[in-house]
mmCIF file of C-alpha atoms and ligand atoms in Angstrom:
data_model
loop_
_atom_site.group_PDB
_atom_site.id
_atom_site.type_symbol
_atom_site.label_atom_id
_atom_site.label_comp_id
_atom_site.label_asym_id
_atom_site.label_seq_id
_atom_site.Cartn_x
_atom_site.Cartn_y
_atom_site.Cartn_z
ATOM 1 C CA MET R 1 -0.008 0.012 0.009
ATOM 2 C CA ASN R 2 1.357 3.392 -0.851
ATOM 3 C CA ASP R 3 2.137 6.125 1.698
ATOM 4 C CA THR R 4 -0.605 8.474 0.427
ATOM 5 C CA ARG R 5 -3.270 5.890 0.929
ATOM 6 C CA ARG R 6 -2.031 5.122 4.463
ATOM 7 C CA ALA R 7 -1.917 8.830 5.294
ATOM 8 C CA LEU R 8 -5.431 9.153 3.853
ATOM 9 C CA LEU R 9 -6.678 6.272 5.973
ATOM 10 C CA ASP R 10 -5.059 7.806 9.065
ATOM 11 C CA ALA R 11 -6.642 11.216 8.301
ATOM 12 C CA LEU R 12 -10.067 9.697 7.729
ATOM 13 C CA ALA R 13 -9.852 7.659 10.952
ATOM 14 C CA SER R 14 -9.353 10.815 13.000
ATOM 15 C CA GLY R 15 -12.495 12.605 11.904
ATOM 16 C CA PRO R 16 -14.174 14.514 9.110
ATOM 17 C CA VAL R 17 -11.641 16.007 6.707
ATOM 18 C CA THR R 18 -12.385 18.159 3.660
ATOM 19 C CA GLY R 19 -10.973 17.395 0.221
ATOM 20 C CA PRO R 20 -8.792 20.538 0.137
ATOM 21 C CA GLY R 21 -7.671 19.814 3.792
ATOM 22 C CA LEU R 22 -6.651 16.310 2.762
ATOM 23 C CA ALA R 23 -4.818 17.481 -0.301
ATOM 24 C CA GLU R 24 -2.794 19.923 1.795
ATOM 25 C CA ARG R 25 -2.175 17.395 4.551
ATOM 26 C CA LEU R 26 -1.025 14.678 2.143
ATOM 27 C CA ASP R 27 0.752 17.119 -0.153
ATOM 28 C CA VAL R 28 -1.031 15.850 -3.286
ATOM 29 C CA SER R 29 -3.636 17.297 -5.696
ATOM 30 C CA ARG R 30 -7.341 17.330 -4.927
ATOM 31 C CA ALA R 31 -7.823 15.027 -7.918
ATOM 32 C CA ALA R 32 -5.350 12.526 -6.343
ATOM 33 C CA VAL R 33 -7.319 12.642 -3.116
ATOM 34 C CA TRP R 34 -10.555 12.014 -4.956
ATOM 35 C CA LYS R 35 -9.022 9.086 -6.832
ATOM 36 C CA GLN R 36 -7.846 7.489 -3.609
ATOM 37 C CA VAL R 37 -11.256 7.973 -1.937
ATOM 38 C CA GLU R 38 -12.895 6.323 -4.951
ATOM 39 C CA ALA R 39 -10.423 3.402 -4.690
ATOM 40 C CA LEU R 40 -11.331 2.926 -1.046
ATOM 41 C CA ARG R 41 -15.064 2.995 -1.943
ATOM 42 C CA ASP R 42 -14.358 0.277 -4.496
ATOM 43 C CA GLU R 43 -12.796 -1.791 -1.705
ATOM 44 C CA GLY R 44 -15.975 -1.600 0.318
ATOM 45 C CA PHE R 45 -15.502 1.503 2.434
ATOM 46 C CA GLY R 46 -18.512 3.691 2.920
ATOM 47 C CA ILE R 47 -17.235 7.306 2.572
ATOM 48 C CA GLU R 48 -19.771 10.134 2.661
ATOM 49 C CA SER R 49 -19.180 13.770 1.674
ATOM 50 C CA THR R 50 -20.746 15.888 4.390
ATOM 51 C CA GLY R 51 -20.645 19.638 5.058
ATOM 52 C CA ASP R 52 -17.680 18.996 7.377
ATOM 53 C CA GLY R 53 -15.854 16.883 4.793
ATOM 54 C CA TYR R 54 -15.422 13.159 4.176
ATOM 55 C CA VAL R 55 -16.829 10.864 6.841
ATOM 56 C CA VAL R 56 -16.302 7.067 6.973
ATOM 57 C CA SER R 57 -19.653 5.372 7.511
ATOM 58 C CA ASP R 58 -18.646 1.791 6.808
ATOM 59 C CA VAL R 59 -15.403 -0.254 6.978
ATOM 60 C CA PRO R 60 -15.025 -3.639 5.228
ATOM 61 C CA PRO R 61 -14.671 -6.587 7.544
ATOM 62 C CA TYR R 62 -11.123 -7.563 6.518
ATOM 63 C CA GLY R 63 -8.395 -6.706 4.056
ATOM 64 C CA ALA R 64 -5.341 -4.429 3.788
ATOM 65 C CA ALA R 65 -7.072 -1.064 3.921
ATOM 66 C CA ALA R 66 -9.579 -2.287 6.532
ATOM 67 C CA ILE R 67 -6.726 -3.323 8.850
ATOM 68 C CA GLU R 68 -4.722 -0.145 8.250
ATOM 69 C CA TYR R 69 -7.809 2.028 8.939
ATOM 70 C CA GLY R 70 -7.444 3.110 12.594
ATOM 71 C CA LEU R 71 -4.288 1.012 13.124
ATOM 72 C CA ASP R 72 -1.960 2.483 15.713
ATOM 73 C CA ALA R 73 1.199 0.667 14.638
ATOM 74 C CA PRO R 74 3.711 1.473 11.884
ATOM 75 C CA PHE R 75 2.959 -1.578 9.723
ATOM 76 C CA SER R 76 1.695 -1.518 6.184
ATOM 77 C CA VAL R 77 -0.522 -4.461 5.318
ATOM 78 C CA GLU R 78 -0.419 -6.725 2.350
ATOM 79 C CA TYR R 79 -3.524 -8.895 2.118
ATOM 80 C CA HIS R 80 -4.178 -12.129 0.160
ATOM 81 C CA ASP R 81 -7.454 -14.070 -0.009
ATOM 82 C CA SER R 82 -5.348 -17.222 -0.480
ATOM 83 C CA ILE R 83 -1.611 -17.712 -0.539
ATOM 84 C CA GLY R 84 0.937 -20.584 -0.128
ATOM 85 C CA SER R 85 2.550 -19.259 3.057
ATOM 86 C CA THR R 86 2.571 -15.716 4.462
ATOM 87 C CA ASN R 87 6.078 -16.407 5.782
ATOM 88 C CA ASP R 88 7.292 -17.204 2.265
ATOM 89 C CA ARG R 89 5.724 -14.015 0.943
ATOM 90 C CA ALA R 90 7.258 -11.956 3.786
ATOM 91 C CA ARG R 91 10.684 -13.502 2.938
ATOM 92 C CA GLU R 92 10.233 -12.369 -0.660
ATOM 93 C CA LEU R 93 9.458 -8.846 0.520
ATOM 94 C CA ALA R 94 12.520 -8.991 2.760
ATOM 95 C CA ALA R 95 14.645 -9.802 -0.289
ATOM 96 C CA GLU R 96 13.182 -6.733 -1.977
ATOM 97 C CA GLY R 97 14.275 -4.587 0.934
ATOM 98 C CA ALA R 98 10.904 -4.012 2.587
ATOM 99 C CA GLU R 99 10.376 -3.631 6.321
ATOM 100 C CA ASP R 100 7.553 -3.169 8.765
ATOM 101 C CA VAL R 101 5.103 -5.066 6.572
ATOM 102 C CA ALA R 102 2.360 -7.376 7.789
ATOM 103 C CA VAL R 103 1.451 -10.031 5.258
ATOM 104 C CA VAL R 104 -2.088 -11.271 6.070
ATOM 105 C CA ALA R 105 -4.004 -14.036 4.431
ATOM 106 C CA ASP R 106 -7.544 -15.437 4.778
ATOM 107 C CA GLU R 107 -6.295 -18.900 3.820
ATOM 108 C CA GLN R 108 -2.902 -20.553 3.352
ATOM 109 C CA VAL R 109 -2.452 -23.620 1.220
ATOM 110 C CA GLY R 110 1.208 -24.350 1.913
ATOM 111 C CA SER R 111 1.844 -23.020 5.432
ATOM 112 C CA ARG R 112 4.581 -24.312 7.645
ATOM 113 C CA GLY R 113 5.199 -24.936 11.292
ATOM 114 C CA ARG R 114 8.593 -25.415 12.822
ATOM 115 C CA LEU R 115 10.952 -28.134 11.625
ATOM 116 C CA LYS R 116 9.116 -28.432 8.307
ATOM 117 C CA ARG R 117 5.933 -29.540 10.029
ATOM 118 C CA GLU R 118 2.672 -28.758 8.311
ATOM 119 C CA TRP R 119 0.382 -25.996 9.516
ATOM 120 C CA THR R 120 -3.329 -26.186 8.697
ATOM 121 C CA ALA R 121 -4.611 -22.771 7.714
ATOM 122 C CA PRO R 122 -8.179 -22.810 6.336
ATOM 123 C CA SER R 123 -10.224 -19.735 5.403
ATOM 124 C CA GLY R 124 -11.304 -17.757 8.496
ATOM 125 C CA GLY R 125 -8.071 -17.847 10.483
ATOM 126 C CA VAL R 126 -5.683 -15.096 11.350
ATOM 127 C CA TRP R 127 -2.560 -15.905 9.369
ATOM 128 C CA VAL R 128 -0.027 -13.108 9.669
ATOM 129 C CA SER R 129 3.687 -12.703 9.012
ATOM 130 C CA LEU R 130 5.449 -9.589 10.396
ATOM 131 C CA LEU R 131 8.582 -8.488 8.576
ATOM 132 C CA VAL R 132 10.811 -6.377 10.758
ATOM 133 C CA ARG R 133 14.472 -5.358 10.845
ATOM 134 C CA PRO R 134 15.484 -5.045 14.448
ATOM 135 C CA GLN R 135 18.869 -3.444 15.149
ATOM 136 C CA ARG R 136 19.863 -6.457 17.206
ATOM 137 C CA PRO R 137 22.393 -9.263 17.075
ATOM 138 C CA PRO R 138 20.992 -12.611 15.752
ATOM 139 C CA ALA R 139 21.281 -14.115 19.241
ATOM 140 C CA HIS R 140 18.483 -11.810 20.431
ATOM 141 C CA VAL R 141 15.954 -13.150 17.929
ATOM 142 C CA PRO R 142 14.132 -15.474 20.362
ATOM 143 C CA VAL R 143 12.883 -12.461 22.292
ATOM 144 C CA PHE R 144 10.899 -11.452 19.228
ATOM 145 C CA THR R 145 9.221 -14.886 19.144
ATOM 146 C CA LEU R 146 8.275 -14.387 22.789
ATOM 147 C CA ALA R 147 7.030 -10.884 21.925
ATOM 148 C CA ALA R 148 4.848 -12.295 19.163
ATOM 149 C CA ALA R 149 3.447 -14.907 21.576
ATOM 150 C CA VAL R 150 2.664 -12.215 24.199
ATOM 151 C CA ALA R 151 1.016 -9.974 21.535
ATOM 152 C CA ALA R 152 -1.108 -12.870 20.259
ATOM 153 C CA THR R 153 -2.087 -13.870 23.806
ATOM 154 C CA ARG R 154 -3.168 -10.361 24.636
ATOM 155 C CA ALA R 155 -5.244 -10.112 21.453
ATOM 156 C CA CYS R 156 -6.914 -13.444 22.314
ATOM 157 C CA ARG R 157 -7.620 -12.357 25.856
ATOM 158 C CA GLU R 158 -9.106 -9.098 24.702
ATOM 159 C CA ALA R 159 -11.336 -11.129 22.364
ATOM 160 C CA GLY R 160 -12.502 -13.030 25.477
ATOM 161 C CA VAL R 161 -10.444 -16.225 25.246
ATOM 162 C CA ASP R 162 -8.185 -17.053 28.174
ATOM 163 C CA ALA R 163 -5.115 -18.184 26.224
ATOM 164 C CA SER R 164 -1.720 -18.788 27.735
ATOM 165 C CA ILE R 165 1.750 -19.522 26.326
ATOM 166 C CA LYS R 166 3.470 -22.899 26.263
ATOM 167 C CA TRP R 167 7.247 -22.371 25.884
ATOM 168 C CA PRO R 168 8.413 -21.232 23.532
ATOM 169 C CA ASN R 169 5.671 -20.280 21.119
ATOM 170 C CA ASP R 170 2.361 -22.129 21.327
ATOM 171 C CA LEU R 171 -0.828 -20.530 22.602
ATOM 172 C CA LEU R 172 -2.982 -22.957 24.518
ATOM 173 C CA VAL R 173 -6.456 -22.776 26.007
ATOM 174 C CA SER R 174 -6.470 -24.807 29.170
ATOM 175 C CA GLY R 175 -9.289 -26.737 30.786
ATOM 176 C CA THR R 176 -10.650 -27.865 27.446
ATOM 177 C CA ASN R 177 -9.230 -31.403 27.573
ATOM 178 C CA GLU R 178 -8.882 -32.217 31.275
ATOM 179 C CA GLY R 179 -9.940 -35.765 30.483
ATOM 180 C CA GLN R 180 -6.562 -36.401 28.915
ATOM 181 C CA SER R 181 -4.890 -36.868 32.258
ATOM 182 C CA THR R 182 -6.856 -40.046 32.811
ATOM 183 C CA ARG R 183 -6.029 -41.476 29.376
ATOM 184 C CA SER R 184 -3.216 -43.833 28.666
ATOM 185 C CA ALA R 185 0.268 -42.434 28.098
ATOM 186 C CA ASP R 186 0.054 -43.535 24.475
ATOM 187 C CA ALA R 187 -3.157 -41.650 23.902
ATOM 188 C CA VAL R 188 -1.757 -38.577 25.545
ATOM 189 C CA SER R 189 1.386 -38.562 23.506
ATOM 190 C CA ALA R 190 -0.579 -39.207 20.297
ATOM 191 C CA SER R 191 -2.623 -36.135 20.997
ATOM 192 C CA GLU R 192 0.455 -34.148 21.919
ATOM 193 C CA ALA R 193 2.082 -35.150 18.683
ATOM 194 C CA SER R 194 -0.857 -33.794 16.787
ATOM 195 C CA GLY R 195 -0.702 -30.394 18.469
ATOM 196 C CA GLY R 196 -2.616 -30.800 21.764
ATOM 197 C CA ASP R 197 -1.052 -30.883 25.202
ATOM 198 C CA ARG R 198 -1.897 -32.010 28.660
ATOM 199 C CA GLY R 199 -2.291 -28.380 29.662
ATOM 200 C CA GLY R 200 -4.801 -27.542 26.963
ATOM 201 C CA LYS R 201 -5.600 -27.307 23.280
ATOM 202 C CA LYS R 202 -3.510 -25.449 20.780
ATOM 203 C CA LEU R 203 -5.039 -22.158 19.642
ATOM 204 C CA ALA R 204 -2.058 -20.598 17.859
ATOM 205 C CA GLY R 205 1.537 -21.198 16.851
ATOM 206 C CA ILE R 206 4.475 -19.034 15.809
ATOM 207 C CA LEU R 207 7.257 -19.610 13.294
ATOM 208 C CA THR R 208 10.111 -17.143 13.383
ATOM 209 C CA GLU R 209 12.586 -17.067 10.519
ATOM 210 C CA MET R 210 15.543 -14.708 10.036
ATOM 211 C CA GLU R 211 18.610 -13.890 8.132
ATOM 212 C CA GLY R 212 21.532 -12.112 9.753
ATOM 213 C CA GLU R 213 25.163 -11.307 9.730
ATOM 214 C CA ALA R 214 27.519 -11.969 12.593
ATOM 215 C CA ASP R 215 26.514 -8.895 14.595
ATOM 216 C CA ARG R 216 23.144 -7.829 13.250
ATOM 217 C CA VAL R 217 19.846 -9.223 12.152
ATOM 218 C CA SER R 218 19.209 -8.423 8.487
ATOM 219 C CA TRP R 219 15.498 -9.295 8.565
ATOM 220 C CA LEU R 220 13.225 -11.272 10.823
ATOM 221 C CA VAL R 221 9.777 -12.700 9.986
ATOM 222 C CA ALA R 222 7.463 -13.585 12.859
ATOM 223 C CA GLY R 223 4.745 -15.794 11.420
ATOM 224 C CA ILE R 224 1.714 -15.971 13.663
ATOM 225 C CA GLY R 225 -1.123 -18.354 13.087
ATOM 226 C CA VAL R 226 -4.261 -18.007 15.239
ATOM 227 C CA ASN R 227 -7.232 -20.328 14.684
ATOM 228 C CA ALA R 228 -9.840 -17.596 14.659
ATOM 229 C CA ASN R 229 -13.134 -18.094 12.826
ATOM 230 C CA VAL R 230 -12.454 -21.761 12.017
ATOM 231 C CA ASP R 231 -14.329 -24.892 13.004
ATOM 232 C CA ALA R 232 -12.304 -27.227 15.197
ATOM 233 C CA ALA R 233 -13.358 -30.062 12.864
ATOM 234 C CA ASP R 234 -11.197 -28.485 10.199
ATOM 235 C CA LEU R 235 -8.107 -28.444 12.399
ATOM 236 C CA PRO R 236 -5.847 -31.194 13.535
ATOM 237 C CA GLU R 237 -6.738 -33.162 16.648
ATOM 238 C CA GLY R 238 -5.818 -31.292 19.819
ATOM 239 C CA ALA R 239 -6.432 -27.876 18.265
ATOM 240 C CA THR R 240 -9.080 -25.322 19.166
ATOM 241 C CA SER R 241 -10.243 -22.001 17.710
ATOM 242 C CA LEU R 242 -11.531 -18.669 18.966
ATOM 243 C CA ARG R 243 -14.877 -19.572 17.351
ATOM 244 C CA GLU R 244 -15.036 -22.814 19.287
ATOM 245 C CA GLN R 245 -14.179 -21.156 22.550
ATOM 246 C CA LEU R 246 -16.531 -18.152 22.158
ATOM 247 C CA GLY R 247 -19.383 -19.761 20.336
ATOM 248 C CA GLU R 248 -19.265 -16.879 17.800
ATOM 249 C CA ASP R 249 -16.854 -15.245 15.396
ATOM 250 C CA VAL R 250 -14.341 -12.589 16.303
ATOM 251 C CA ASP R 251 -13.809 -9.365 14.423
ATOM 252 C CA ARG R 252 -10.567 -10.299 12.650
ATOM 253 C CA ARG R 253 -9.890 -6.699 11.636
ATOM 254 C CA LEU R 254 -9.817 -5.590 15.237
ATOM 255 C CA PHE R 255 -7.949 -8.725 16.306
ATOM 256 C CA VAL R 256 -5.101 -8.135 13.834
ATOM 257 C CA GLN R 257 -4.944 -4.482 14.756
ATOM 258 C CA ARG R 258 -4.460 -5.404 18.428
ATOM 259 C CA LEU R 259 -1.904 -7.995 17.472
ATOM 260 C CA LEU R 260 0.139 -5.525 15.467
ATOM 261 C CA GLU R 261 -0.174 -2.789 18.048
ATOM 262 C CA GLU R 262 0.956 -5.049 20.883
ATOM 263 C CA PHE R 263 3.883 -6.422 18.858
ATOM 264 C CA ALA R 264 5.025 -2.919 17.839
ATOM 265 C CA ASP R 265 4.881 -1.834 21.444
ATOM 266 C CA LEU R 266 6.910 -4.784 22.733
ATOM 267 C CA ARG R 267 9.438 -4.435 19.940
ATOM 268 C CA ASP R 268 10.045 -0.865 21.079
ATOM 269 C CA ASN R 269 10.231 -1.899 24.726
ATOM 270 C CA PRO R 270 12.123 -5.221 24.729
ATOM 271 C CA ASP R 271 12.631 -5.088 28.499
ATOM 272 C CA ASP R 272 8.902 -5.620 28.877
ATOM 273 C CA VAL R 273 8.824 -8.848 26.942
ATOM 274 C CA LEU R 274 10.091 -11.350 29.531
ATOM 275 C CA PRO R 275 7.916 -10.067 32.454
ATOM 276 C CA ALA R 276 4.858 -10.137 30.168
ATOM 277 C CA TRP R 277 5.757 -13.588 28.883
ATOM 278 C CA ARG R 278 6.073 -14.877 32.512
ATOM 279 C CA ALA R 279 2.709 -13.386 33.394
ATOM 280 C CA HIS R 280 1.030 -15.138 30.442
ATOM 281 C CA SER R 281 2.900 -18.449 30.714
ATOM 282 C CA ALA R 282 1.219 -21.838 30.993
ATOM 283 C CA THR R 283 4.652 -23.520 31.307
ATOM 284 C CA LEU R 284 6.255 -21.971 34.365
ATOM 285 C CA GLY R 285 5.684 -24.096 37.453
ATOM 286 C CA GLN R 286 4.794 -27.166 35.350
ATOM 287 C CA ARG R 287 6.631 -30.445 35.075
ATOM 288 C CA VAL R 288 7.962 -30.513 31.559
ATOM 289 C CA ARG R 289 9.855 -32.728 29.168
ATOM 290 C CA VAL R 290 11.787 -30.836 26.558
ATOM 291 C CA GLU R 291 13.289 -32.512 23.561
ATOM 292 C CA THR R 292 16.375 -30.531 22.689
ATOM 293 C CA PRO R 293 18.928 -31.096 19.967
ATOM 294 C CA GLY R 294 21.245 -32.272 22.751
ATOM 295 C CA GLY R 295 18.846 -34.717 24.390
ATOM 296 C CA VAL R 296 15.807 -34.786 26.636
ATOM 297 C CA VAL R 297 15.560 -32.498 29.678
ATOM 298 C CA GLU R 298 12.875 -33.312 32.288
ATOM 299 C CA GLY R 299 11.995 -31.365 35.385
ATOM 300 C CA ARG R 300 10.075 -28.353 36.619
ATOM 301 C CA ALA R 301 10.078 -25.220 34.474
ATOM 302 C CA VAL R 302 11.100 -22.427 36.853
ATOM 303 C CA ASP R 303 11.862 -19.398 34.705
ATOM 304 C CA VAL R 304 12.468 -17.963 31.303
ATOM 305 C CA GLU R 305 15.745 -16.045 30.761
ATOM 306 C CA PHE R 306 16.777 -13.558 28.056
ATOM 307 C CA PRO R 307 16.612 -13.983 25.160
ATOM 308 C CA GLY R 308 14.026 -16.726 25.589
ATOM 309 C CA ALA R 309 15.614 -19.752 27.215
ATOM 310 C CA LEU R 310 13.674 -22.003 29.575
ATOM 311 C CA VAL R 311 15.220 -22.859 32.930
ATOM 312 C CA VAL R 312 14.287 -26.420 33.969
ATOM 313 C CA ARG R 313 14.974 -27.583 37.535
ATOM 314 C CA THR R 314 16.124 -31.229 37.277
ATOM 315 C CA GLY R 315 17.554 -33.735 39.720
ATOM 316 C CA ARG R 316 20.985 -32.605 38.580
ATOM 317 C CA GLY R 317 20.422 -28.882 39.006
ATOM 318 C CA ASP R 318 18.981 -26.193 36.750
ATOM 319 C CA VAL R 319 19.389 -26.688 33.063
ATOM 320 C CA THR R 320 18.905 -23.811 30.628
ATOM 321 C CA VAL R 321 17.240 -24.893 27.409
ATOM 322 C CA HIS R 322 17.540 -22.642 24.357
ATOM 323 C CA ALA R 323 15.482 -24.571 21.802
ATOM 324 C CA GLY R 324 13.325 -27.621 21.675
ATOM 325 C CA ASP R 325 9.844 -29.094 21.784
ATOM 326 C CA CYS R 326 8.247 -28.834 25.206
ATOM 327 C CA GLU R 327 5.593 -31.112 26.637
ATOM 328 C CA HIS R 328 3.680 -30.423 29.847
ATOM 329 C CA LEU R 329 3.670 -33.549 31.972
ATOM 330 C CA ARG R 330 1.221 -34.678 34.574
ATOM 331 C CA PRO R 331 2.126 -33.548 38.111
ATOM 332 C CA VAL R 332 3.788 -36.329 40.098
HETATM 333 C C1 BT5 O 401 3.975 -23.873 14.928
HETATM 334 O O1 BT5 O 401 4.811 -24.925 14.585
HETATM 335 O O2 BT5 O 401 3.144 -23.915 15.822
HETATM 336 C C2 BT5 O 401 4.151 -22.659 14.073
HETATM 337 C C3 BT5 O 401 2.993 -22.361 13.238
HETATM 338 C C4 BT5 O 401 3.122 -21.037 12.453
HETATM 339 C C5 BT5 O 401 2.028 -20.812 11.468
HETATM 340 C C6 BT5 O 401 2.092 -19.458 10.915
HETATM 341 S S1 BT5 O 401 0.642 -18.989 10.075
HETATM 342 C C7 BT5 O 401 1.390 -17.596 9.432
HETATM 343 C C8 BT5 O 401 2.836 -18.019 9.036
HETATM 344 N N1 BT5 O 401 2.920 -18.583 7.740
HETATM 345 C C9 BT5 O 401 3.383 -19.870 7.780
HETATM 346 O O3 BT5 O 401 3.583 -20.607 6.761
HETATM 347 N N2 BT5 O 401 3.542 -20.255 9.046
HETATM 348 C C10 BT5 O 401 3.255 -19.169 9.979
HETATM 349 P P1 BT5 O 401 4.984 -26.279 15.459
HETATM 350 O O4 BT5 O 401 5.287 -25.907 16.828
HETATM 351 O O5 BT5 O 401 6.002 -27.009 14.676
HETATM 352 O O6 BT5 O 401 3.583 -26.953 15.393
HETATM 353 C C11 BT5 O 401 3.115 -27.648 14.232
HETATM 354 C C12 BT5 O 401 2.167 -28.751 14.675
HETATM 355 O O7 BT5 O 401 0.976 -28.146 15.143
HETATM 356 C C13 BT5 O 401 1.777 -29.649 13.512
HETATM 357 O O8 BT5 O 401 2.638 -30.734 13.409
HETATM 358 C C14 BT5 O 401 0.395 -30.056 13.932
HETATM 359 O O9 BT5 O 401 0.447 -31.143 14.847
HETATM 360 C C15 BT5 O 401 -0.209 -28.911 14.712
HETATM 361 N N3 BT5 O 401 -1.037 -28.061 13.920
HETATM 362 C C16 BT5 O 401 -0.988 -27.833 12.572
HETATM 363 N N4 BT5 O 401 -1.885 -26.872 12.212
HETATM 364 C C17 BT5 O 401 -2.495 -26.499 13.384
HETATM 365 C C18 BT5 O 401 -3.489 -25.556 13.676
HETATM 366 N N5 BT5 O 401 -4.071 -24.780 12.750
HETATM 367 N N6 BT5 O 401 -3.839 -25.367 14.968
HETATM 368 C C19 BT5 O 401 -3.226 -26.098 15.941
HETATM 369 N N7 BT5 O 401 -2.301 -27.029 15.723
HETATM 370 C C20 BT5 O 401 -1.952 -27.234 14.448
#
């Protein structure tokens, strides 16, 4: 989306503005303003000309301009009805030199989880990839994954769903599958393998990808997938959706706006990330089993440390885990 259109959307969002006022504010001709207003009308915006100037009477439910209208975060939005993977598209944009772009899709047909796992992304979900260029060393990247998890959790909670974070990057809704603790170990691990967990059902996941030099991140893509207005029957076993939890659909436009605003805020205040993550964590205090590249670590999760490592208290002392798949175990 071009800068004029974003400036126009911002101006319209803050009240009636006249054509000449807009032209002056955006430093373009009145004809250019009119053309952009017509383009927004074509995209489904209701824009009325009143005595006080242009007034927005209707905003389309979803899409690039709809998300940018009233958005209090410095992201431009690229929207697709259907795409392979928003992360792949964000990587392409990174190669073209873009930054602060949110690639949003209604449906993904080739989306990815971590370690080349598949991610199911039917129409109705919130599938977003944020392309940013933090002035940070590559070693700090995990804190942005945690920031994305916190931002997504806050957006879910604001929508009325009590999500919490399983280290490092899953959002769970607890209490929805308590029966699991009485099932056989095989059944439990089958469900965990398909995305569920003893502590709850999986509502969202995050895939962070980056490219960097020795001392600085070149680009980072935080891919966030939230099962929003999706039927649980269309998701893998062990998954849940905002629709299933609420019994009704969420306003995805407002949801994505909150997500972007929270992420932008945390990115600017990285010291806030770990305290917020701890406060929203489902993992801390739990018995966990973490499969790491170096072997299995089992014990009680006691803390998360910068930039995103989990501290597990084991029989042999505290072990700091930097990466891996974490399972919540039954309490002994
Ligand atoms: C993740 O991987 O949880 C990261 C998912 C990231 C998806 C986003 S959507 C926007 C962006 N574009 C992309 O292409 N990807 C990102 P992981 O921790 O590896 O979990 C993957 C596992 O979760 C799968 O093996 C399934 O068991 C399960 N799963 C797949 N789709 C799911 C869904 N929609 N909801 C819950 N669980 C799912």
